[in-house]
XYZ file of C-alpha atoms in Angstrom:
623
model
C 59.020 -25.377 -20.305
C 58.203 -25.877 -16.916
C 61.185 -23.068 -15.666
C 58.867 -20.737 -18.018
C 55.415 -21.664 -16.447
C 57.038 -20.783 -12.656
C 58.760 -17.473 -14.309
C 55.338 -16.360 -15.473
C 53.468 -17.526 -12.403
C 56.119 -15.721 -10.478
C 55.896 -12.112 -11.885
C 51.655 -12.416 -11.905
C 52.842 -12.598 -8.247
C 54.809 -9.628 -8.299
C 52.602 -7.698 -10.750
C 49.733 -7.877 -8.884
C 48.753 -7.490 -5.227
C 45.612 -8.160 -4.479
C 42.964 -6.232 -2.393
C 43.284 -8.696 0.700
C 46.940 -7.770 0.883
C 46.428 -4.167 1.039
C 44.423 -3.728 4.242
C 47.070 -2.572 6.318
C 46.811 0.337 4.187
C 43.053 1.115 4.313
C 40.106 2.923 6.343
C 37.829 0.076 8.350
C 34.125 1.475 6.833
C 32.162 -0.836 9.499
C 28.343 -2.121 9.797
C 26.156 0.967 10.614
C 28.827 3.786 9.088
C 27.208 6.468 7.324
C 27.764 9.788 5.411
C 25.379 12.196 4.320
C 25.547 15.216 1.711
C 24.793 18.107 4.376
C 26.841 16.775 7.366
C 30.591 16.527 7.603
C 32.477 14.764 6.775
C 30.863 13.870 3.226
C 33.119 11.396 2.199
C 35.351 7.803 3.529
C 38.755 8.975 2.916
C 41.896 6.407 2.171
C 44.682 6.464 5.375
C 46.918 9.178 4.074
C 43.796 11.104 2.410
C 45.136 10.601 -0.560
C 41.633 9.180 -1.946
C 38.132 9.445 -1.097
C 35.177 7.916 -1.674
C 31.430 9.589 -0.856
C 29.918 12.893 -2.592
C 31.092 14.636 -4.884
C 29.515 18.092 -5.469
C 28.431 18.946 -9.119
C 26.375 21.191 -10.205
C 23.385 21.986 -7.731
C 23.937 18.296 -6.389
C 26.160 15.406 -5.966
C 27.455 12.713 -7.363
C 28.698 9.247 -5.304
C 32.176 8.679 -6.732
C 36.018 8.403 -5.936
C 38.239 10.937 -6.403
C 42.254 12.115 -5.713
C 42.096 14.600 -3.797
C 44.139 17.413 -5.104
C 44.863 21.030 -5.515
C 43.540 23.281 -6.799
C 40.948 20.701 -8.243
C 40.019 16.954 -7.204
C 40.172 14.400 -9.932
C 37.167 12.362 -10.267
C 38.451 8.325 -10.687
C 35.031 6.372 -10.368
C 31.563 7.330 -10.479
C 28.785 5.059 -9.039
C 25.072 5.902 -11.387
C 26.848 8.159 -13.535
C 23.959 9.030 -16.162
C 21.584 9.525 -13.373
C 21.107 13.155 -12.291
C 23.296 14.572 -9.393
C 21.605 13.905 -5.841
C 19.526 16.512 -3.420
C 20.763 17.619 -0.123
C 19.508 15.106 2.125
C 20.977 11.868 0.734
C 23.173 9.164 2.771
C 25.464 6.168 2.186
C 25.412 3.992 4.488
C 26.791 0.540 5.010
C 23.472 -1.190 6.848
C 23.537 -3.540 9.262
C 22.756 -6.248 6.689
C 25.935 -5.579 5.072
C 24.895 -3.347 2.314
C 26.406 -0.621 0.671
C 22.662 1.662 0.613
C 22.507 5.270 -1.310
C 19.057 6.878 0.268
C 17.887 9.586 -1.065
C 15.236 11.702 0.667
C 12.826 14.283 -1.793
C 11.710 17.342 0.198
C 8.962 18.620 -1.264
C 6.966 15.198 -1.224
C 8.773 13.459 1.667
C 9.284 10.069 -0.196
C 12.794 8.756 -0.648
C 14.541 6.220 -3.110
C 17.156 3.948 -2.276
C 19.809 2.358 -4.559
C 22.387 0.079 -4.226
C 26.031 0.754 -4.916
C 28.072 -2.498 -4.737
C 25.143 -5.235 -6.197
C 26.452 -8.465 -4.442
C 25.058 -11.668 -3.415
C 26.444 -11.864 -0.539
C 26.276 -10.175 2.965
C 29.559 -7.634 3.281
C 31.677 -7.547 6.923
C 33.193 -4.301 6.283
C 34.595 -2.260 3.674
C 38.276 -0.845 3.416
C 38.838 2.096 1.562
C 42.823 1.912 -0.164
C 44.910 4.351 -0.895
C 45.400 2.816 -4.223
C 42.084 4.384 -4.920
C 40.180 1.020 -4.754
C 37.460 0.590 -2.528
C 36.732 -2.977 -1.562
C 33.648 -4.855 0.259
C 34.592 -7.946 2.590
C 32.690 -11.067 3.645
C 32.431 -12.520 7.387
C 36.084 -14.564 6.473
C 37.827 -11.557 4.631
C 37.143 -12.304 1.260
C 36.703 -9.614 -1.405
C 32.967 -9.913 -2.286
C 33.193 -6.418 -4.150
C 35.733 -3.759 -5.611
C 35.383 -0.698 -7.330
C 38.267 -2.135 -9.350
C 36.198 -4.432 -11.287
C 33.955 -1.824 -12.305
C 36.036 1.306 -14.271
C 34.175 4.037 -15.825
C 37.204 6.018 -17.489
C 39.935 5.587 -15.673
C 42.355 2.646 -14.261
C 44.578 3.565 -11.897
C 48.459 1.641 -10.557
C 47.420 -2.178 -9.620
C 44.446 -2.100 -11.733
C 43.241 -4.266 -14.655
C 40.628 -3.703 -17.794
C 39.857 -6.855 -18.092
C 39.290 -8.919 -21.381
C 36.558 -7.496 -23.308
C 35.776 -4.224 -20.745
C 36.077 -1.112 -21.962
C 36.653 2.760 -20.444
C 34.224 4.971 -21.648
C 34.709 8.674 -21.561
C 33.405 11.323 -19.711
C 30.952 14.235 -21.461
C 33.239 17.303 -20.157
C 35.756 18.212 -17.546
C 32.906 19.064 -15.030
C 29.967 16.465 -16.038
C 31.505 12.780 -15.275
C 28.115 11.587 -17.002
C 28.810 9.317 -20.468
C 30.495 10.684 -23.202
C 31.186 10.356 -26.940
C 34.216 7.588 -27.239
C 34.961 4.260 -26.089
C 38.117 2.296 -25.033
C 37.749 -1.835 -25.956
C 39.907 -3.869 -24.527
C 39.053 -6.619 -27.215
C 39.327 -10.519 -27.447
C 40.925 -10.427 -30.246
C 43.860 -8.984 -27.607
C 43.583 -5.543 -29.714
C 43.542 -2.466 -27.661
C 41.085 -0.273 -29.819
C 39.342 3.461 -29.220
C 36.098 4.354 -31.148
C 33.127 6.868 -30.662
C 30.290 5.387 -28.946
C 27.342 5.664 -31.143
C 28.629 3.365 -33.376
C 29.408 -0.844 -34.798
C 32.688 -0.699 -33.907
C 34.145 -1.847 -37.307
C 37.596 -1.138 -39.034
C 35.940 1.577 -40.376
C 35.000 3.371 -36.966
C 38.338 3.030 -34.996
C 40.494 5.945 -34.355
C 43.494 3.961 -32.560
C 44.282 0.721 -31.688
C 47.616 -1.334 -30.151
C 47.691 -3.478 -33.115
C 48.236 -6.596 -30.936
C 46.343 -9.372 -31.764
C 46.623 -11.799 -29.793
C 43.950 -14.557 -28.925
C 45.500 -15.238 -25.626
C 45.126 -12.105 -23.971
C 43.851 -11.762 -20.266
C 43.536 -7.831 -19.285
C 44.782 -4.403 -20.311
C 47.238 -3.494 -16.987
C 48.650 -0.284 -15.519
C 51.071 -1.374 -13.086
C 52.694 0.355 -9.976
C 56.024 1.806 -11.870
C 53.759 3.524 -14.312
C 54.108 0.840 -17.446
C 50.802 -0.153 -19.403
C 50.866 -3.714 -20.888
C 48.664 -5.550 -22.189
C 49.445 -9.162 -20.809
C 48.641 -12.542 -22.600
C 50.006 -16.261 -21.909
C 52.976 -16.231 -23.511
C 54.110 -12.587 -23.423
C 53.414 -9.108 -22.414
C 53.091 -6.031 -24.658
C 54.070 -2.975 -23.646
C 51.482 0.043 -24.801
C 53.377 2.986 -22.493
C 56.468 2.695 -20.756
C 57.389 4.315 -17.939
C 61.137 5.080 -16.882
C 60.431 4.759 -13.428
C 61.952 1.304 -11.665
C 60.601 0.999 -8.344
C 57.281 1.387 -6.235
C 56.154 4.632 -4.716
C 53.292 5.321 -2.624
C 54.411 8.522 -3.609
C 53.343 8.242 -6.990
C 49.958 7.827 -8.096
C 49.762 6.400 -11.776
C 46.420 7.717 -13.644
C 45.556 6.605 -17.270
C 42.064 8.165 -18.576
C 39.559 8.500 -21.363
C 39.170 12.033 -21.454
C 36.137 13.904 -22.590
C 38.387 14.774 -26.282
C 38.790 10.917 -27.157
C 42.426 11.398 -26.212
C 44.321 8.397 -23.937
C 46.256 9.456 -21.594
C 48.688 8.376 -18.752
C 49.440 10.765 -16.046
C 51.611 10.656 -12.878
C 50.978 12.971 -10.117
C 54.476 13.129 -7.319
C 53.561 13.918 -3.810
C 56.044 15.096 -1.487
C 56.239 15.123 2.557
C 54.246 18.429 2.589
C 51.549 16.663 0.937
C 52.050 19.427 -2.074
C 52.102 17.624 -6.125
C 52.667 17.972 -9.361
C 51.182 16.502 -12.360
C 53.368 14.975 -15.591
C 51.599 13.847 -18.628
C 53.648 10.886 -19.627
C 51.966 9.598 -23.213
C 48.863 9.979 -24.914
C 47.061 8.351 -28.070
C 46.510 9.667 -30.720
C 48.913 12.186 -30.835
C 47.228 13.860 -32.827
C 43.877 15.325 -31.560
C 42.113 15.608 -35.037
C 43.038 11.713 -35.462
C 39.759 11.027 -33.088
C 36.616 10.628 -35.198
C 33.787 12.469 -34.175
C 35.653 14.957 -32.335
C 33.909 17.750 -34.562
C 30.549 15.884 -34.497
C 29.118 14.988 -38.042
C 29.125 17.065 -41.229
C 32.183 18.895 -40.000
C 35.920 18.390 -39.689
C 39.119 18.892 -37.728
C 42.425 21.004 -38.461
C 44.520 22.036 -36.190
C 45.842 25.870 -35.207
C 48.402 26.351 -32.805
C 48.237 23.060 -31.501
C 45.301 23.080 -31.061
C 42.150 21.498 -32.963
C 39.254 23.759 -34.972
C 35.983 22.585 -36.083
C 34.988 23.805 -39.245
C 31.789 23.142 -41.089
C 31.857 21.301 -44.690
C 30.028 23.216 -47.544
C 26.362 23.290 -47.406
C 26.371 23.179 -43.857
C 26.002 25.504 -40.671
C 26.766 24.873 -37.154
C 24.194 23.064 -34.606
C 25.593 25.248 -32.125
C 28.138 28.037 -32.794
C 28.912 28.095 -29.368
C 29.934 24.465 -29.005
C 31.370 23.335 -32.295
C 32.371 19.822 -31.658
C 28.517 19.484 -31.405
C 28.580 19.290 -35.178
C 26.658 20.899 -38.296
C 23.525 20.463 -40.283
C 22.761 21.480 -44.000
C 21.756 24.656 -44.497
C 18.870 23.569 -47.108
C 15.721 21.582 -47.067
C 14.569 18.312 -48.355
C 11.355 20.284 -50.510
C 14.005 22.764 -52.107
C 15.895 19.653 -53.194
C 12.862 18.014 -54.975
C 12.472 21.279 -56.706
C 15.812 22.364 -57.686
C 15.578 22.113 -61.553
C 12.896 24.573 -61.646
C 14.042 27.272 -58.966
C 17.688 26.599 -58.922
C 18.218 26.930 -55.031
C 21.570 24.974 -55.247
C 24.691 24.857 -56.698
C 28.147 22.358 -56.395
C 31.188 23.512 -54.849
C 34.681 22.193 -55.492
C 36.455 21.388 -52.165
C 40.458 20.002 -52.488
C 42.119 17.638 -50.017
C 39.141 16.646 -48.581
C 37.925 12.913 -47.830
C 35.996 11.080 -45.329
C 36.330 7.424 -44.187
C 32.308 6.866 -44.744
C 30.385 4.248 -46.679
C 29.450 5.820 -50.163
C 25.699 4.415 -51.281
C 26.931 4.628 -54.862
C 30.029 4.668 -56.587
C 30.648 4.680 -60.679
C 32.804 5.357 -63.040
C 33.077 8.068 -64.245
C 34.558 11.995 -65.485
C 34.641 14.675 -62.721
C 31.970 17.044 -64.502
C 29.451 13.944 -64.478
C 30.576 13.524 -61.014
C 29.366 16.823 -60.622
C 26.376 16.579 -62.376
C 25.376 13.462 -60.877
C 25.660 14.762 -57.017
C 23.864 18.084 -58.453
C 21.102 16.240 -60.048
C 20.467 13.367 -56.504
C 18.571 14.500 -53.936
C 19.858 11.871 -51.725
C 23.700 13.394 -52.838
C 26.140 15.269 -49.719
C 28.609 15.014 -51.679
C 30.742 12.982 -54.399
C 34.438 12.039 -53.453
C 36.104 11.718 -56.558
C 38.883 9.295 -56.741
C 41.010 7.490 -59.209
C 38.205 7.965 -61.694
C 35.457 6.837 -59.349
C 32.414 8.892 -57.804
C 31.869 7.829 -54.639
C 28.313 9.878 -53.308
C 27.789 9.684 -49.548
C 23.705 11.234 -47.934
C 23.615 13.376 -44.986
C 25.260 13.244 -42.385
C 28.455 13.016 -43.309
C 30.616 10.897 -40.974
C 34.705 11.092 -40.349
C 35.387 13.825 -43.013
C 38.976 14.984 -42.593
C 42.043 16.390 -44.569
C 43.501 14.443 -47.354
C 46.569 15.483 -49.333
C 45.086 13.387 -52.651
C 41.606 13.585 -52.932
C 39.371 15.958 -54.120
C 35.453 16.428 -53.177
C 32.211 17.937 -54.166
C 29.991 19.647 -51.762
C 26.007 20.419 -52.581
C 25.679 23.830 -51.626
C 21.937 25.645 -50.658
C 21.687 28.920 -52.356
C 18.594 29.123 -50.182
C 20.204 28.973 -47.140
C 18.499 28.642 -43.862
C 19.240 30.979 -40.636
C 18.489 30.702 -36.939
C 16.615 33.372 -35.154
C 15.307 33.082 -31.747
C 12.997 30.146 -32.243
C 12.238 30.573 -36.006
C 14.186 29.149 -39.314
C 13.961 31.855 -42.037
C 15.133 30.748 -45.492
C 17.141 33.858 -47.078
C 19.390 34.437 -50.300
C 16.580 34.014 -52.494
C 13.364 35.369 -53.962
C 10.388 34.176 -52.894
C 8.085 32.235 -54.945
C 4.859 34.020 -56.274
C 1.883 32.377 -54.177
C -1.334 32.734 -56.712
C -4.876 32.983 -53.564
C -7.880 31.278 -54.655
C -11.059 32.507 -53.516
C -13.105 30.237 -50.802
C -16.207 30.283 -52.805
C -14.663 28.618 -56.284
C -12.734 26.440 -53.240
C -15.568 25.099 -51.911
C -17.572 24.822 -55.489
C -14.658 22.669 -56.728
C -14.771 20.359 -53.521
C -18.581 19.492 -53.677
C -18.160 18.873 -57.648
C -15.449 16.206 -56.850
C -16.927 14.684 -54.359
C -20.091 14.174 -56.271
C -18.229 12.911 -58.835
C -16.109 10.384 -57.064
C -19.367 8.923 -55.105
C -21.252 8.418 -58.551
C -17.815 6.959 -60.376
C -17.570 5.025 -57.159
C -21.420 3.207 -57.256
C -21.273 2.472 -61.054
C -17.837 0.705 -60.511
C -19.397 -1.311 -57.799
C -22.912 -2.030 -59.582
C -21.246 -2.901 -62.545
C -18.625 -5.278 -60.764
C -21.605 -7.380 -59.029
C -23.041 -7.795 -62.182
C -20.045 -8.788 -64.180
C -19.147 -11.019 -61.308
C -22.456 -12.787 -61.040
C -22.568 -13.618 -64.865
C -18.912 -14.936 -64.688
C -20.484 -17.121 -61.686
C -23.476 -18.663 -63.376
C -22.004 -19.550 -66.502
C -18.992 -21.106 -65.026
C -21.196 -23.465 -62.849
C -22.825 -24.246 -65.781
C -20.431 -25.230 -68.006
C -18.726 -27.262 -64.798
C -21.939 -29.050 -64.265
C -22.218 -29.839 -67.782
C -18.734 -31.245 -68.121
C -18.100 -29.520 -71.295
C -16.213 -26.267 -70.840
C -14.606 -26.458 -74.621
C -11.275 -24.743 -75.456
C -11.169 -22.503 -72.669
C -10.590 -25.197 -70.100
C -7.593 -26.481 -72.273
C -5.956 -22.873 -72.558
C -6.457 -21.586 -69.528
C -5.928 -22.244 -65.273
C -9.211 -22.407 -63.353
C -8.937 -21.831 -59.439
C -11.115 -24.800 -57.317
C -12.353 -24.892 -54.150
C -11.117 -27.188 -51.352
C -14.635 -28.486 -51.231
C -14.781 -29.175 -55.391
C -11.582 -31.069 -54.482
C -12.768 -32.729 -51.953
C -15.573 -33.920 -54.040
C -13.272 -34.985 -57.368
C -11.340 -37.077 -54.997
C -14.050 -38.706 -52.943
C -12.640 -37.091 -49.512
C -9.087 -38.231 -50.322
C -9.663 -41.418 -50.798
C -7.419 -43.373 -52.613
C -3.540 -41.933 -52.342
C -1.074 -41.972 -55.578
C 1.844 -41.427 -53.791
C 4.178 -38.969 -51.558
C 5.664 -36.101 -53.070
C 7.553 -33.692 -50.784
C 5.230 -31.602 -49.346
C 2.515 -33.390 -49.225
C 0.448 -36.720 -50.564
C -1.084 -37.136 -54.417
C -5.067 -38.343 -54.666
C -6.405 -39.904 -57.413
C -9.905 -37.680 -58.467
C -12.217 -36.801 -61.394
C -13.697 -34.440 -62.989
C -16.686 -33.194 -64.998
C -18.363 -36.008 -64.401
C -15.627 -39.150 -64.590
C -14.592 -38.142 -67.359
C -11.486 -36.466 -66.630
C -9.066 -37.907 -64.178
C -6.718 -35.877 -62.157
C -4.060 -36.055 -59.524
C -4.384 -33.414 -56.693
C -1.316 -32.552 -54.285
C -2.731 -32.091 -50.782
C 0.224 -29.715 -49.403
C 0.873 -30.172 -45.831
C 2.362 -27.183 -43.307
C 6.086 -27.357 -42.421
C 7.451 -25.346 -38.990
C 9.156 -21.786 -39.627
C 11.471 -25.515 -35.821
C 15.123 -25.804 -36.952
C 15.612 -23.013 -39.263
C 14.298 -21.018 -36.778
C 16.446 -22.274 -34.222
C 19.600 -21.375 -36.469
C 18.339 -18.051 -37.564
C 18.012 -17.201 -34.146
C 21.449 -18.305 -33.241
C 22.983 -16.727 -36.118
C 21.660 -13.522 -35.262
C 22.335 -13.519 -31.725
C 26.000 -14.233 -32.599
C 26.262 -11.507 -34.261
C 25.048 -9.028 -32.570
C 26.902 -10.409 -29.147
C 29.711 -9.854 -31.702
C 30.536 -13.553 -31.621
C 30.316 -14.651 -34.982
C 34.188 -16.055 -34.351
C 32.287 -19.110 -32.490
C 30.955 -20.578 -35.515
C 32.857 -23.475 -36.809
C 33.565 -23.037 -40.351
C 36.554 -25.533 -40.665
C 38.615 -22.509 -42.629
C 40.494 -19.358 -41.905
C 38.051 -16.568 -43.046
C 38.058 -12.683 -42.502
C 35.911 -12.053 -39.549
C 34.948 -8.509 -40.683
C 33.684 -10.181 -44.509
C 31.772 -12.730 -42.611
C 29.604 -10.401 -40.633
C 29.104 -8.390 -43.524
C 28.078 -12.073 -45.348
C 25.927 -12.730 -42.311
C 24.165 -9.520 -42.194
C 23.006 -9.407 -45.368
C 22.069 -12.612 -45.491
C 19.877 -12.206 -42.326
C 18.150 -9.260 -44.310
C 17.552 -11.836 -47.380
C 15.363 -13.821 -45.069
C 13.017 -11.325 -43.213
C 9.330 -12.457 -42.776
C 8.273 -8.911 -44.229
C 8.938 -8.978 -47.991
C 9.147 -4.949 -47.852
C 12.261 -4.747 -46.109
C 14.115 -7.387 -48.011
C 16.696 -5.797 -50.392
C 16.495 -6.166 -53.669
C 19.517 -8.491 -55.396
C 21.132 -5.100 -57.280
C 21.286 -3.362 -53.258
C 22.700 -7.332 -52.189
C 25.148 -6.843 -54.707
C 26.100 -3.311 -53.860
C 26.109 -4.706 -50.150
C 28.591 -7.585 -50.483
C 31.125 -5.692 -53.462
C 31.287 -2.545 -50.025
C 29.536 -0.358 -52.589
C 26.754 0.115 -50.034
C 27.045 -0.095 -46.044
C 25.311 -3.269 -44.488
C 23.684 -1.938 -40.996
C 22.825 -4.606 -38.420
C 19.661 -6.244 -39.502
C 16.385 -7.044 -37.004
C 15.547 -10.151 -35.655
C 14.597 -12.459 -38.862
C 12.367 -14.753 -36.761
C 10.715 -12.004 -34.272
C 7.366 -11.875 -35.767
C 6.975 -15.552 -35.976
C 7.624 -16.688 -32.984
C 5.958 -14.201 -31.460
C 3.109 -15.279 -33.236
């Protein structure tokens, strides 16, 4: 055992080399060293030039990034603020004096300027090296790494870097805009290496590729210097791309990505003496570009021609954007023609074969395929009906992760009314419009004094009568009260009293029966001592330690660490935040948002998706 612990600490020896050991292969940036967008040079490169680090031009601006710099086109590896816009002419980096790593931008048309930090440390940097690893590093006074752009990947990792445990790559929108894109790469901690598109939970449901390794004792997803990708853990390492290569190269830069498709991929780029390269794609996941969800946005899907992937819309639906498919489709009918469809007939059901979707269906029955039909025809709410095994599954708009299946068969609402695009106008066409019958102001206005007249009279007799009605009620009551004799009606019937009639019966709380749960039991009278009575004075409990776990609850699950809970028994994670979730929406302070126990049902049996609840205790303790 203890030959294995010096093995393993051995080759983390020999896997990694850390930043301090590089130096001898960097660029000194010192105290005071600056670079601006309109002076050259613009950027900090590496020692052989094989990286550099400064501005980037895109667009009309710049953005502060690293990049390899190639031909005939640089490849962007890092990107410091990469939602914010590109930056004016004008702008500097500049490590200050006080050991900061400053972007200042300067506005010409008002003369005020914005500054921004790059590296956000605690500490005072020394210098800064820039490696030709592609790593740029900040120092302290005694050479220790206060800062790398290692630690910080936006869709790439490059040789002799790690995604650490629970970091993720997220892609870039397109080849030319580094800004965030649609997918995600989770290195998770349950040790599974998982993609997914961004806008969603990140469930089973929403994953597009994974490693498959679970493994609880994983540290970091790592591309090493021969080109291999493991994922290492404690007590082994998992290889997720190999690489035939068996030695170092400074010749060989190793390059796995997020690209803008959703695709995974590990490159290698050989230089030779010259300084000329060429690129190999060594793997890639999935291999099959219709595999990513989302790729074709929603209401669409993916098939591939060529080799290559086409978006197509489903029925019922048009393009967003014709001239950028992947940005999805919308249904090419409205919500009123829907509530009106029996009487003008503005839609019809298409048959659609190997078809499916991986989406949650809000109602599925049993059932033939023409009541399938029928049923999807006759919903409003109804996209369409997947039809399976004798069940109809209906899904609303928009569809999500429809794709090609060999067995199933689905049924598309079609708009016979469709609507069309022009310039900034819809226009509905395909049908005939519906006969609009004019009524003249005069009866208009006639018919609006009448009712109003009406309703103000109605209204004043209701309210006349009411006081009346009420009164009487009033008078009698106290009478028959102050009498003591209210006859049968008292026997048959609940009367409401006042805390001050109480009050009175029981002689201020005077003499206590006993201690019930909520409160204490008085002894008291009524109608005049001759009817005794026991009244409950209820006390108010604090919304302190249920709120306490509520909270907690919640903010375990949505930090996605439900797995900290000690339940004292192996239970499916992914059931248990479903069981959590809808429990949190059984207990929200507004009653109107609470589902009822046939959408619980539907809920926990997966009939129904569960989306992440609010906060159960928000109003309350805001309050």
């Amino acid at each position: 055992m203890a030959f294995a612990y010096v093995a393993f600490f051995l080759l983390v020896i020999c896997i990694f080399k850390p930043a301090s050991s590089q130096q001898n292969n960097s660029t000194l940036i010192g105290l005071r060293s600056s670079i601006s967008t309109n002076i050259h040079p613009t950027s900090w490169r590496s020692p052989s030039g094989t990286f550099a680090f400064g501005f980037y031009p895109q667009g009309s601006g710049f953005i502060v990034g690293i990049w390899l710099v190639c031909k005939p086109a640089d490849i962007i590896t890092w990107t410091a603020f990469r939602d914010d816009p590109p930056v004016p002419s004008n702008t500097t980096l500049e490590l200050t004096g006080n050991g900061k790593l400053l972007l200042r931008t300067y506005y010409a048309n008002n003369g005020a300027g914005e500054e921004k930090l790059v590296a956000n440390i605690e500490r005072s940097a020394s210098n800064a090296r820039m490696f030709d690893s592609g790593n740029l590093v900040l120092y302290n006074e005694h050479s220790d790494v206060i800062w790398e752009s290692f630690s910080f990947p936006t869709d790439t990792i490059l040789g002799g870097q790690n995604l650490s445990e629970g970091g993720e790559l997220i892609s870039s929108a397109s080849t030319t805009n580094s800004s965030t894109g649609r997918f995600h790469l989770k290195m998770q901690i349950d040790g599974n290496l998982v993609s997914y598109p961004i806008d969603t939970i990140d469930t089973s449901v929403d994953a597009y590729w994974n490693t498959a390794t679970f493994d609880s004792s994983v540290t970091n997803l790592y591309l090493n210097y021969t080109g291999g990708l493991l994922i290492l853990s404690n007590d082994s390492n998992i290889t997720v791309f190999s690489s035939d290569s068996k030695s170092e190269s400074s010749a060989i830069i190793y390059r796995a990505t997020l690209e803008y498709d959703g695709i995974f991929r590990l490159y290698s780029h050989n230089f030779d003496s010259n300084g000329a390269y060429t690129t190999s794609l060594m793997h890639y996941a999935p291999k099959n570009q219709c595999e990513v969800k989302s790729f074709c946005g929603l209401n669409s899907y993916c098939t591939m021609n060529d080799n290559q992937p086409y978006c197509s819309c489903l029925p019922g639906t048009v393009f967003v954007n014709p001239n950028q498919r992947n940005k999805g489709c919308k249904r090419n009918y409205t919500d009123e023609l829907c509530k009106v469809a029996e009487e003008t007939s503005s839609y019809k059901i298409t048959d659609m074969e190997k078809m499916s979707w991986d989406d949650f269906p809000y109602s599925r029955k049993s059932m033939s395929e023409e009541d399938c039909r029928k049923s999807c025809l006759q919903d409003c709410n109804c996209a369409g009906a997947l039809y399976v095994s004798g069940d109809c599954k209906k899904v609303k708009f928009p569809v999500k992760y429809a794709k090609r299946d060999d067995s199933s068969k689905v049924f598309f609402k079609v708009g016979l009314k469709s609507i069309e695009t022009s310039g900034n106008r819809s226009i509905a066409t395909a049908m005939k419009p519906p006969v609009v019958h004019k009524t003249s102001q005069k009866t208009v206005v006639l018919i609006c004094v009448m009712s109003v007249a009406f309703i103000t009279c109605s209204s004043i007799a209701i309210a006349v009568s009411g006081f009346f009605i009420s009164r009487s009620r009033s008078v009698k009551a106290r009478m028959r009260f102050g009498s003591g004799n209210l006859g049968l009606a008292h026997e048959l019937t609940l009367r409401a009293f006042s805390f001050r009639e109480l009050k009175k019966a029981t002689k201020g709380f005077r003499e206590e029966l006993g201690k019930g749960s909520f409160g204490a039991v008085y002894k008291g009278t009524l109608y005049k001592g001759t009817k005794v009575i026991a009244v409950k004075r209820l006390e108010k409990l604090v919304s302190e330690e249920e709120v306490e776990l509520c909270i907690w609850a919640y903010e375990l699950l949505v930090a996605r660490e439900l797995d900290k809970l000690d339940l004292s028994v192996d239970v499916d994670l992914e059931n248990f935040e479903k069981m959590v979730m809808v429990g949190i929406w059984c207990i929200q302070d507004e009653p109107g948002i609470r589902p009822s126990m046939k959408s619980v049902v539907s809920m926990l049996e997966g009939i129904t998706g569960v989306s992440v609840p609010p906060n159960p205790t928000s109003a309350s303790t805001s309050a």
